[in-house]
Coordinates of C-alpha atoms and ligand atoms in Angstrom, one line a residue:
Chain A
X1 CA -1.0 24.3 17.1
X2 CA -4.5 26.0 17.7
X3 CA -4.3 24.8 21.4
X4 CA -1.4 26.8 22.2
X5 CA -2.5 29.8 19.9
X6 CA -5.7 30.0 21.9
X7 CA -4.5 29.2 25.2
X8 CA -5.0 32.9 27.0
X9 CA -8.6 32.2 26.2
X10 CA -8.5 29.0 26.6
X11 CA -8.0 29.1 30.2
X12 CA -11.2 31.3 30.6
X13 CA -13.5 29.5 28.4
X14 CA -12.2 25.5 28.2
X15 CA -13.8 23.8 25.0
X16 CA -13.1 26.9 23.3
X17 CA -10.1 25.9 21.2
X18 CA -12.0 22.4 20.5
X19 CA -14.8 24.5 18.7
X20 CA -12.4 26.8 17.1
X21 CA -10.5 23.5 15.5
X22 CA -13.7 22.0 14.3
X23 CA -15.0 25.5 12.9
X24 CA -11.5 25.5 10.8
X25 CA -11.8 22.0 9.4
X26 CA -15.3 22.7 8.2
X27 CA -14.7 26.1 6.5
X28 CA -11.7 24.4 4.4
X29 CA -14.0 21.5 3.4
X30 CA -16.5 24.0 2.6
X31 CA -14.2 26.1 0.5
X32 CA -13.8 23.3 -1.5
X33 CA -17.0 22.1 -2.1
X34 CA -18.1 26.1 -2.7
X35 CA -15.5 26.1 -5.4
X36 CA -16.8 23.1 -7.2
X37 CA -20.4 24.2 -7.1
X38 CA -19.1 28.0 -8.2
X39 CA -17.2 26.3 -11.2
X40 CA -20.1 24.2 -12.0
X41 CA -22.4 27.3 -11.9
X42 CA -20.1 29.3 -14.4
X43 CA -20.4 26.1 -16.8
X44 CA -23.7 26.0 -16.7
X45 CA -24.6 29.6 -17.6
X46 CA -22.0 29.4 -20.6
X47 CA -23.9 26.2 -21.9
X48 CA -27.4 28.0 -21.3
X49 CA -26.2 31.2 -23.3
X50 CA -24.8 29.2 -26.3
X51 CA -27.8 27.2 -26.2
X52 CA -30.2 30.7 -26.0
X53 CA -27.9 31.9 -28.7
X54 CA -28.1 28.9 -31.0
X55 CA -32.0 28.7 -30.4
X56 CA -32.3 32.7 -31.3
X57 CA -30.3 32.1 -34.4
X58 CA -32.3 29.2 -35.4
X59 CA -35.7 30.9 -34.3
X60 CA -34.8 34.2 -36.4
X61 CA -32.9 32.3 -39.2
X62 CA -31.5 35.7 -40.3
X63 CA -28.0 36.0 -41.7
X64 CA -27.1 38.6 -39.3
X65 CA -27.1 36.1 -36.6
X66 CA -25.4 33.1 -37.4
X67 CA -25.1 30.4 -34.8
X68 CA -22.2 29.5 -32.4
X69 CA -20.9 26.8 -34.4
X70 CA -20.6 28.9 -37.7
X71 CA -19.4 32.0 -35.6
X72 CA -16.5 29.9 -33.7
X73 CA -15.4 28.3 -36.9
X74 CA -15.3 32.0 -38.3
X75 CA -13.0 33.0 -35.4
X76 CA -10.7 30.3 -36.0
X77 CA -10.5 31.3 -39.8
X78 CA -10.2 35.0 -39.0
X79 CA -7.8 34.6 -36.0
X80 CA -5.1 33.6 -38.3
X81 CA -5.9 36.2 -41.0
X82 CA -5.5 39.6 -39.1
X83 CA -7.9 39.1 -36.0
X84 CA -5.2 38.3 -34.1
X85 CA -3.4 41.3 -34.9
X86 CA -6.5 43.6 -34.5
X87 CA -7.0 41.9 -31.0
X88 CA -3.3 42.8 -29.8
X89 CA -4.0 46.2 -30.9
X90 CA -7.1 46.6 -28.9
X91 CA -5.6 44.9 -25.9
X92 CA -2.8 47.3 -25.9
X93 CA -5.4 50.5 -26.1
X94 CA -7.5 49.7 -23.3
X95 CA -4.6 48.1 -21.1
X96 CA -2.9 51.1 -21.5
X97 CA -5.7 53.6 -21.2
X98 CA -6.9 51.6 -17.8
X99 CA -3.4 52.0 -16.5
X100 CA -2.7 55.6 -17.3
X101 CA -6.4 55.7 -15.4
X102 CA -5.4 54.0 -12.2
X103 CA -2.0 56.1 -12.2
X104 CA -3.1 59.4 -12.6
X105 CA -6.4 59.4 -10.9
X106 CA -5.5 57.1 -7.9
X107 CA -3.2 59.7 -6.2
X108 CA -5.7 62.4 -7.5
X109 CA -8.6 60.7 -5.8
X110 CA -6.7 60.0 -2.5
X111 CA -5.5 63.6 -2.0
X112 CA -8.9 65.2 -2.6
X113 CA -10.7 62.6 -0.3
X114 CA -8.1 63.8 2.3
X115 CA -7.2 67.6 1.7
X116 CA -10.2 69.2 2.6
X117 CA -8.9 72.3 0.6
X118 CA -8.0 70.8 -2.9
X119 CA -11.5 69.1 -2.7
X120 CA -13.3 72.3 -2.0
X121 CA -11.5 73.5 -5.2
X122 CA -11.8 70.7 -7.6
X123 CA -15.3 69.2 -6.2
X124 CA -17.7 71.6 -8.6
X125 CA -15.7 70.6 -11.6
X126 CA -15.7 67.2 -11.1
X127 CA -19.4 67.6 -10.1
X128 CA -20.0 69.2 -13.1
X129 CA -18.1 67.3 -15.8
X130 CA -18.5 64.1 -14.2
X131 CA -22.1 63.3 -16.3
X132 CA -21.2 64.9 -19.4
X133 CA -20.4 61.7 -21.9
X134 CA -17.0 62.3 -22.7
X135 CA -17.2 59.8 -26.0
X136 CA -19.1 62.6 -27.6
X137 CA -15.5 64.5 -27.7
X138 CA -14.3 62.2 -30.4
X139 CA -14.1 64.3 -33.5
X140 CA -12.4 67.3 -31.3
X141 CA -9.8 64.6 -29.7
X142 CA -8.8 63.4 -32.8
X143 CA -8.8 67.0 -34.6
X144 CA -6.1 67.8 -31.9
X145 CA -4.3 64.6 -31.3
X146 CA -4.4 63.1 -34.9
X147 CA -5.9 59.9 -36.0
X148 CA -3.4 57.4 -34.1
X149 CA -3.2 55.5 -30.7
X150 CA -2.7 58.8 -28.7
X151 CA -6.2 59.9 -29.8
X152 CA -8.1 56.7 -28.9
X153 CA -6.1 56.0 -25.8
X154 CA -6.8 59.4 -24.4
X155 CA -10.3 59.2 -25.3
X156 CA -10.6 55.8 -23.4
X157 CA -8.2 57.5 -20.2
X158 CA -10.7 60.7 -20.2
X159 CA -13.7 58.2 -19.5
X160 CA -12.1 55.6 -16.9
X161 CA -10.3 58.7 -15.3
X162 CA -13.0 60.3 -14.0
X163 CA -14.8 56.9 -12.7
X164 CA -11.5 55.9 -11.0
X165 CA -11.1 59.3 -9.6
X166 CA -14.7 59.7 -8.2
X167 CA -14.5 55.9 -6.9
X168 CA -11.1 56.7 -5.1
X169 CA -12.1 60.1 -3.7
X170 CA -15.2 58.9 -2.3
X171 CA -13.2 55.8 -0.4
X172 CA -10.5 58.4 0.6
X173 CA -13.4 60.8 2.0
X174 CA -14.9 58.0 4.1
X175 CA -12.0 56.8 5.7
X176 CA -12.6 56.1 9.6
X177 CA -11.0 59.0 11.5
X178 CA -9.9 56.3 14.2
X179 CA -7.4 55.3 11.7
X180 CA -5.7 58.7 11.1
X181 CA -5.8 59.3 14.6
X182 CA -4.0 55.9 14.9
X183 CA -1.3 56.4 12.4
X184 CA -0.8 60.2 13.5
X185 CA -0.5 58.7 17.4
X186 CA 2.7 56.5 15.8
X187 CA 4.1 59.7 14.7
X188 CA 3.4 59.4 11.1
X189 CA 4.4 61.7 8.3
X190 CA 2.0 62.6 5.5
X191 CA 3.7 60.1 3.2
X192 CA 3.3 57.5 6.1
X193 CA -0.3 58.2 6.3
X194 CA -0.8 57.7 2.5
X195 CA 1.6 54.8 2.1
X196 CA 0.1 52.7 5.4
X197 CA -3.4 54.0 5.8
X198 CA -5.0 55.8 2.6
X199 CA -3.5 53.5 0.0
X200 CA -4.8 50.2 1.4
X201 CA -7.9 51.6 2.3
X202 CA -8.7 53.0 -0.9
X203 CA -7.7 49.9 -2.9
X204 CA -10.8 48.1 -3.2
X205 CA -12.5 50.8 -4.3
X206 CA -9.9 51.7 -7.1
X207 CA -10.2 47.5 -8.2
X208 CA -14.4 48.3 -8.1
X209 CA -14.1 51.5 -10.1
X210 CA -11.5 50.0 -12.8
X211 CA -14.1 46.8 -13.2
X212 CA -16.7 49.2 -14.0
X213 CA -14.4 51.4 -16.1
X214 CA -13.5 48.3 -18.0
X215 CA -16.8 47.6 -19.4
X216 CA -17.2 51.4 -20.3
X217 CA -13.6 51.1 -21.7
X218 CA -14.4 48.8 -24.2
X219 CA -17.3 50.6 -25.4
X220 CA -15.9 53.9 -25.9
X221 CA -12.9 51.9 -27.9
X222 CA -15.3 50.2 -30.0
X223 CA -16.7 53.8 -31.2
X224 CA -12.9 55.2 -31.1
X225 CA -12.1 52.2 -33.5
X226 CA -15.2 52.1 -36.1
X227 CA -13.9 56.0 -37.0
X228 CA -10.9 56.8 -39.0
X229 CA -9.2 53.8 -38.5
X230 CA -7.0 51.2 -39.8
X231 CA -6.7 48.7 -36.8
X232 CA -8.6 47.3 -33.7
X233 CA -11.5 44.7 -33.1
X234 CA -13.9 47.6 -33.9
X235 CA -12.2 48.4 -37.1
X236 CA -12.4 44.4 -37.9
X237 CA -16.0 44.2 -37.2
X238 CA -16.8 47.4 -39.1
X239 CA -14.9 46.2 -42.1
X240 CA -16.7 42.8 -41.9
X241 CA -20.0 44.6 -41.4
X242 CA -19.4 46.5 -44.9
X243 CA -18.6 43.2 -46.6
X244 CA -21.7 41.7 -45.1
X245 CA -19.6 39.0 -43.8
X246 CA -21.9 38.0 -40.6
X247 CA -20.1 35.3 -39.3
X248 CA -16.5 37.4 -39.1
X249 CA -18.7 40.1 -37.4
X250 CA -19.6 37.5 -34.8
X251 CA -16.1 36.6 -34.8
X252 CA -15.3 40.2 -34.0
X253 CA -18.0 40.4 -30.9
X254 CA -16.9 37.1 -29.8
X255 CA -12.8 38.5 -29.7
X256 CA -13.9 41.8 -27.9
X257 CA -16.2 39.5 -25.6
X258 CA -12.7 37.3 -24.6
X259 CA -11.0 40.8 -24.2
X260 CA -13.2 42.0 -22.0
X261 CA -13.3 38.8 -20.1
X262 CA -9.9 38.3 -19.8
X263 CA -9.0 41.7 -18.4
X264 CA -11.8 41.4 -15.7
X265 CA -10.5 37.9 -14.8
X266 CA -7.1 39.6 -14.8
X267 CA -8.4 42.8 -12.5
X268 CA -10.4 39.9 -10.2
X269 CA -6.7 38.2 -9.9
X270 CA -4.5 41.5 -9.0
X271 CA -7.4 42.4 -6.2
X272 CA -6.9 38.8 -4.6
X273 CA -3.2 39.2 -4.8
X274 CA -2.8 42.9 -3.7
X275 CA -5.7 43.1 -1.0
X276 CA -5.5 39.5 0.8
X277 CA -6.9 41.0 4.1
X278 CA -10.5 41.0 2.4
X279 CA -10.1 37.1 1.5
X280 CA -9.4 35.4 5.0
Chain B
X1 CA 5.2 63.4 34.3
X2 CA 2.0 64.7 33.1
X3 CA 1.1 68.5 33.9
X4 CA -2.4 70.0 32.4
X5 CA -2.8 73.7 33.3
X6 CA -6.5 75.3 32.2
X7 CA -6.9 73.0 29.2
X8 CA -9.7 74.2 26.7
X9 CA -10.3 72.1 23.7
X10 CA -12.9 73.3 20.9
X11 CA -14.2 71.4 18.2
X12 CA -14.8 73.6 14.9
X13 CA -18.3 74.7 14.2
X14 CA -20.8 77.4 14.6
X15 CA -20.6 78.0 17.6
X16 CA -17.2 75.9 18.5
X17 CA -18.2 72.8 20.5
X18 CA -16.3 73.2 23.9
X19 CA -15.3 69.6 24.7
X20 CA -13.0 70.6 27.5
X21 CA -13.4 73.9 29.7
X22 CA -10.3 74.4 32.0
X23 CA -8.9 71.0 33.1
X24 CA -6.1 71.1 35.5
X25 CA -4.4 68.1 37.1
X26 CA -0.5 66.3 37.2
X27 CA 0.6 63.2 37.8
X28 CA 3.9 61.8 38.9
X29 CA 6.1 59.7 36.8
X30 CA 5.4 55.5 37.1
X31 CA 1.6 56.2 38.1
X32 CA -1.2 54.8 36.6
X33 CA -4.2 56.9 36.4
X34 CA -7.9 55.9 35.0
X35 CA -10.5 58.6 33.8
X36 CA -13.9 57.9 34.3
X37 CA -17.3 59.8 33.3
X38 CA -20.2 59.8 31.3
X39 CA -20.1 59.3 27.4
X40 CA -19.7 62.4 25.8
X41 CA -17.7 64.4 28.8
X42 CA -14.7 64.5 27.2
X43 CA -12.5 61.8 28.1
X44 CA -11.7 61.0 24.3
X45 CA -10.5 64.6 23.9
X46 CA -8.5 64.9 27.2
X47 CA -6.6 61.7 25.9
X48 CA -6.1 63.1 22.7
X49 CA -4.8 66.2 23.6
X50 CA -2.0 64.3 26.0
X51 CA -1.3 62.6 22.7
X52 CA -0.9 65.6 20.9
X53 CA -3.7 64.7 18.2
X54 CA -5.6 67.7 19.0
X55 CA -4.6 71.1 19.4
X56 CA -5.5 72.9 22.9
X57 CA -7.7 76.5 22.1
X58 CA -6.2 77.6 25.8
X59 CA -3.7 76.3 28.5
X60 CA -1.1 73.8 28.1
X61 CA -0.1 70.1 28.2
X62 CA 3.1 69.2 29.3
X63 CA 4.9 65.9 29.5
X64 CA 8.1 65.1 30.8
X65 CA 8.6 68.7 31.3
X66 CA 8.0 69.8 27.6
X67 CA 4.7 71.2 26.2
X68 CA 2.7 68.6 23.9
X69 CA 2.7 70.1 20.1
X70 CA 2.2 67.1 18.5
X71 CA 2.7 63.0 18.8
X72 CA 5.9 62.7 21.2
X73 CA 8.5 60.3 20.5
X74 CA 7.8 58.0 23.8
X75 CA 4.4 58.3 24.2
X76 CA 2.2 55.1 23.2
X77 CA -1.7 55.4 22.4
X78 CA -3.9 52.4 22.2
X79 CA -7.3 53.8 20.7
X80 CA -10.7 52.9 21.1
X81 CA -11.8 50.0 18.5
X82 CA -10.2 50.8 15.7
X83 CA -6.1 51.3 16.5
X84 CA -5.1 48.0 14.4
X85 CA -5.4 48.4 10.6
X86 CA -7.3 45.4 9.1
X87 CA -4.8 45.4 5.8
X88 CA -1.8 44.5 7.9
X89 CA -1.0 41.5 9.7
X90 CA -0.5 41.1 13.1
X91 CA 3.5 41.5 12.8
X92 CA 3.2 44.4 10.2
X93 CA 0.7 46.0 13.0
X94 CA 2.8 45.4 15.7
X95 CA 5.9 46.4 14.0
X96 CA 4.2 49.7 12.0
X97 CA 5.1 52.2 14.9
X98 CA 8.8 51.5 15.2
X99 CA 8.6 51.4 11.0
X100 CA 7.4 55.0 10.9
X101 CA 9.8 56.2 13.2
X102 CA 12.6 54.5 11.1
X103 CA 13.7 52.1 14.1
X104 CA 12.5 48.7 12.7
X105 CA 15.9 47.3 12.0
X106 CA 17.2 47.9 15.5
X107 CA 13.6 47.2 16.8
X108 CA 13.1 43.7 15.2
X109 CA 13.7 41.3 18.1
X110 CA 11.9 43.5 20.7
X111 CA 8.7 43.2 18.3
X112 CA 9.5 39.3 18.0
X113 CA 9.9 38.9 22.2
X114 CA 6.6 40.7 22.6
X115 CA 4.6 39.1 20.0
X116 CA 5.8 35.7 21.9
X117 CA 5.3 37.3 25.2
X118 CA 1.7 37.8 24.5
X119 CA 0.9 34.5 22.8
X120 CA 0.8 35.8 19.2
X121 CA 4.1 34.6 17.6
X122 CA 2.1 31.7 15.8
X123 CA -0.5 34.2 14.8
X124 CA 2.1 36.6 13.2
X125 CA 0.9 36.3 9.4
X126 CA -2.8 36.7 10.3
X127 CA -4.9 39.5 9.4
X128 CA -6.9 41.1 12.4
X129 CA -10.5 40.0 11.1
X130 CA -8.9 36.5 11.6
X131 CA -8.3 37.1 15.4
X132 CA -10.6 37.2 18.5
X133 CA -11.2 40.5 20.4
X134 CA -8.8 39.7 23.2
X135 CA -6.1 38.5 20.8
X136 CA -6.5 41.8 18.8
X137 CA -6.2 43.7 21.7
X138 CA -3.1 42.1 22.6
X139 CA -1.8 43.1 19.2
X140 CA -2.2 46.6 20.1
X141 CA -0.4 46.5 23.4
X142 CA 2.4 44.6 21.6
X143 CA 2.5 47.7 19.1
X144 CA 2.3 50.4 21.7
X145 CA 5.2 48.5 23.9
X146 CA 7.7 48.2 20.9
X147 CA 7.9 51.6 21.4
X148 CA 9.4 51.4 24.3
X149 CA 7.3 54.1 25.9
X150 CA 7.4 56.1 29.0
X151 CA 4.0 57.3 28.6
X152 CA 1.2 54.6 27.4
X153 CA -2.7 56.3 26.8
X154 CA -5.4 53.8 26.5
X155 CA -9.0 54.8 25.3
X156 CA -11.2 52.4 26.4
X157 CA -9.1 49.4 25.2
X158 CA -11.3 46.7 26.6
X159 CA -14.7 47.9 26.3
X160 CA -15.3 45.7 23.4
X161 CA -14.4 42.3 25.2
X162 CA -16.3 40.0 27.0
X163 CA -16.1 40.2 30.9
X164 CA -13.8 37.2 31.3
X165 CA -11.4 38.4 28.5
X166 CA -11.6 42.2 29.8
X167 CA -10.4 40.6 33.3
X168 CA -7.6 38.7 32.1
X169 CA -6.5 41.9 29.9
X170 CA -6.5 44.0 33.2
X171 CA -4.3 41.7 34.9
X172 CA -1.9 41.5 31.6
X173 CA -1.9 45.2 31.6
X174 CA -1.5 45.4 35.5
X175 CA 1.3 43.4 35.4
X176 CA 3.0 45.6 32.9
X177 CA 2.5 48.8 34.9
X178 CA 3.5 47.5 38.4
X179 CA 6.8 47.7 37.4
X180 CA 6.4 51.3 37.5
X181 CA 8.4 52.2 34.4
X182 CA 5.5 53.3 32.4
X183 CA 3.2 56.1 33.3
X184 CA -0.3 55.1 31.6
X185 CA -3.6 57.1 31.5
X186 CA -6.5 55.0 31.0
X187 CA -9.8 56.0 29.6
X188 CA -12.7 53.8 30.7
X189 CA -16.4 53.5 31.5
X190 CA -16.4 50.7 33.6
X191 CA -16.0 51.8 37.2
X192 CA -14.6 48.6 38.5
X193 CA -11.9 48.6 35.8
X194 CA -11.1 52.4 37.2
X195 CA -11.0 51.1 40.6
X196 CA -8.7 48.0 39.8
X197 CA -5.9 49.9 37.5
X198 CA -6.2 53.4 38.5
X199 CA -3.6 54.2 41.2
X200 CA -5.3 57.8 40.5
X201 CA -8.8 58.2 39.7
X202 CA -10.1 61.1 37.7
X203 CA -14.0 61.3 37.8
X204 CA -14.8 63.8 34.7
X205 CA -17.9 65.8 34.4
X206 CA -18.7 67.2 31.1
X207 CA -15.7 69.3 30.0
X208 CA -13.9 69.0 33.2
X209 CA -12.8 66.9 36.4
X210 CA -15.1 66.6 39.2
X211 CA -13.2 64.9 41.6
X212 CA -9.8 63.3 41.9
X213 CA -9.5 60.6 43.9
X214 CA -6.3 58.6 45.0
X215 CA -6.4 54.8 45.4
X216 CA -2.9 53.0 46.7
X217 CA -4.3 49.6 46.6
X218 CA -4.4 49.3 42.8
X219 CA -3.1 46.8 40.7
X220 CA -2.1 44.5 43.8
X221 CA -3.1 40.8 42.8
X222 CA -6.1 39.8 44.9
X223 CA -7.2 43.7 45.4
X224 CA -10.7 43.1 43.3
X225 CA -11.6 40.3 46.4
X226 CA -11.2 43.4 49.1
X227 CA -13.9 45.4 50.9
X228 CA -11.7 48.4 50.5
X229 CA -12.0 47.8 46.5
X230 CA -15.5 47.4 46.7
X231 CA -16.1 50.5 48.9
X232 CA -14.2 52.5 46.5
X233 CA -16.4 51.2 43.6
X234 CA -19.7 52.2 45.6
X235 CA -18.0 55.6 46.2
X236 CA -17.0 55.9 42.6
X237 CA -20.6 55.1 41.5
X238 CA -22.0 57.9 43.7
X239 CA -19.6 60.5 42.5
X240 CA -20.8 59.4 38.9
X241 CA -24.4 60.5 39.4
X242 CA -25.7 63.6 37.7
X243 CA -26.6 65.6 40.9
X244 CA -23.5 64.6 42.8
X245 CA -21.4 65.9 39.6
X246 CA -23.6 69.1 39.5
X247 CA -22.9 70.0 43.1
X248 CA -19.2 69.4 42.5
X249 CA -19.3 72.3 40.1
Ligands
LIG1 N1 -14.6 65.5 15.7 C1 -15.7 66.2 16.7 N2 -16.3 67.3 16.5 C2 -17.0 68.1 17.0 N3 -17.1 67.5 18.0 C3 -16.7 66.5 18.7 C4 -15.9 65.8 18.2 N4 -15.2 65.0 19.1 C5 -15.7 64.9 20.1 N5 -16.9 66.0 20.0 C6 -17.5 66.6 21.2 O1 -16.9 66.6 22.0 C7 -17.5 66.2 23.4 C8 -16.5 65.2 24.4 O2 -16.3 64.0 23.5 P1 -15.2 62.8 23.4 O3 -13.9 63.3 24.2 O4 -15.7 62.1 22.9 O5 -16.5 62.0 25.0 P2 -15.9 60.8 25.6 O6 -14.8 60.0 25.0 O7 -16.1 61.2 27.1 O8 -17.3 59.9 25.4 C9 -18.9 65.3 23.0 O9 -19.6 66.7 23.2 C10 -18.8 65.3 21.5 O10 -19.9 65.5 20.8
LIG2 MG1 -14.9 58.4 24.1

């Protein structure tokens, strides 16, 4: 197939198709090798981290830092006794905040990046409120929205919303005018422009800001779950702490870490599926 | 087919940048016209005005007898460098014009036929990043032709190609334009390209047209090897010299 495909240039440059053919073969082979090397390096990092943890715990000899074996054992025990439930609750809160943030911030960011008037109106407000740490509003949010899920989800949404909004707006704003000319010359309506150009152009930036937002979201959620709360991993950790159940604390930390890593992997996977042109 | 009268285009700013100051020319149906001139003299702006992508500050542009006020159904545009969307496959890029105009269902077979004709059918699932420069340019041409245009506007379509691929693409375009069904305007800064493809050649000085040269032998097979072609190139090169441009004012 490749020789027919490049036939046009092939006429002018004989030998090119062979060069192209070998190039493709080499890339496939080295991609397999690269995956193996990557897997190995990930495994290496995990072993290294566990080793460091173990050494630190042994070296300090403090009850507050149990070694990995004790911690994973505690995780196994706690999982069946409530931790699974708390993890599910925290997962629900983070995932719904991130989804809400994406659904609200992405359209707003796309429009702000494209419509100069809207940007000029909203720009100063975003500029001034972006650096304000939103988590300090926890008491106010709880006073207004109550002590349930709504307040906690709202607080996390508030933090991630701004990150995704700014990331999306900047990507939308820096879109090359050539793309817009190109789509306009095809007779595109405003809807077509957003659908065929702005949306796919900002998508990678949306994933980047969601990944950054995920880290902040979990930190804010932890805060929100340690205060006036009956559920969630944050609550579980605080409860274990008051009982000085250090290995349970570590079990909660492990659950929180797994939640973050799992969502990070899912975001990665979603990006690969929805932005295939970046992975060719 | 094209009538441009006293066209003036300004870009906003303080003071506004005058890109075109009083451009007039006309072009009969079925003619291939090349526009050459130094960088920054307003070639792209003139093409955008013909495409309805910029609004004139004064004067008017008529295509097919009607004043151009926005993108026109049967005008196809091939832009400098970025005409293709990196996030769309070859097929989706080529079909985009028809999709936007809501004619994809009827035009599916036409897109397929064009992709086959251009040797792109086997590559239809690839993204632009996976294509050579010549292949990308052929996708842009296929997308333009899918619209069944009567006016084809091209802005330096071959400037990023290597010399051999460029000649192959010029032959391809000449083969399409020779049939005379499509009026074409090709912006280029390559004198030989203008001399080969332009039946009418407009030489631009900053903001205006300084010369109009007719070139009846354009696009004939073997034209590049004739003395007439080489003479024309010499003459065009002379007309593009700054002193000569200044004299035409
Ligand atoms: N978007 C723009 N804003 C302001 N000035 C512009 C813009 N586009 C082009 N110009 C100016 O208009 C003039 C003509 O530009 P252009 O049509 O792109 O020239 P060419 O295609 O011949 O190189 C140049 O002086 C350029 O600086
Ligand atoms: Mg230009």
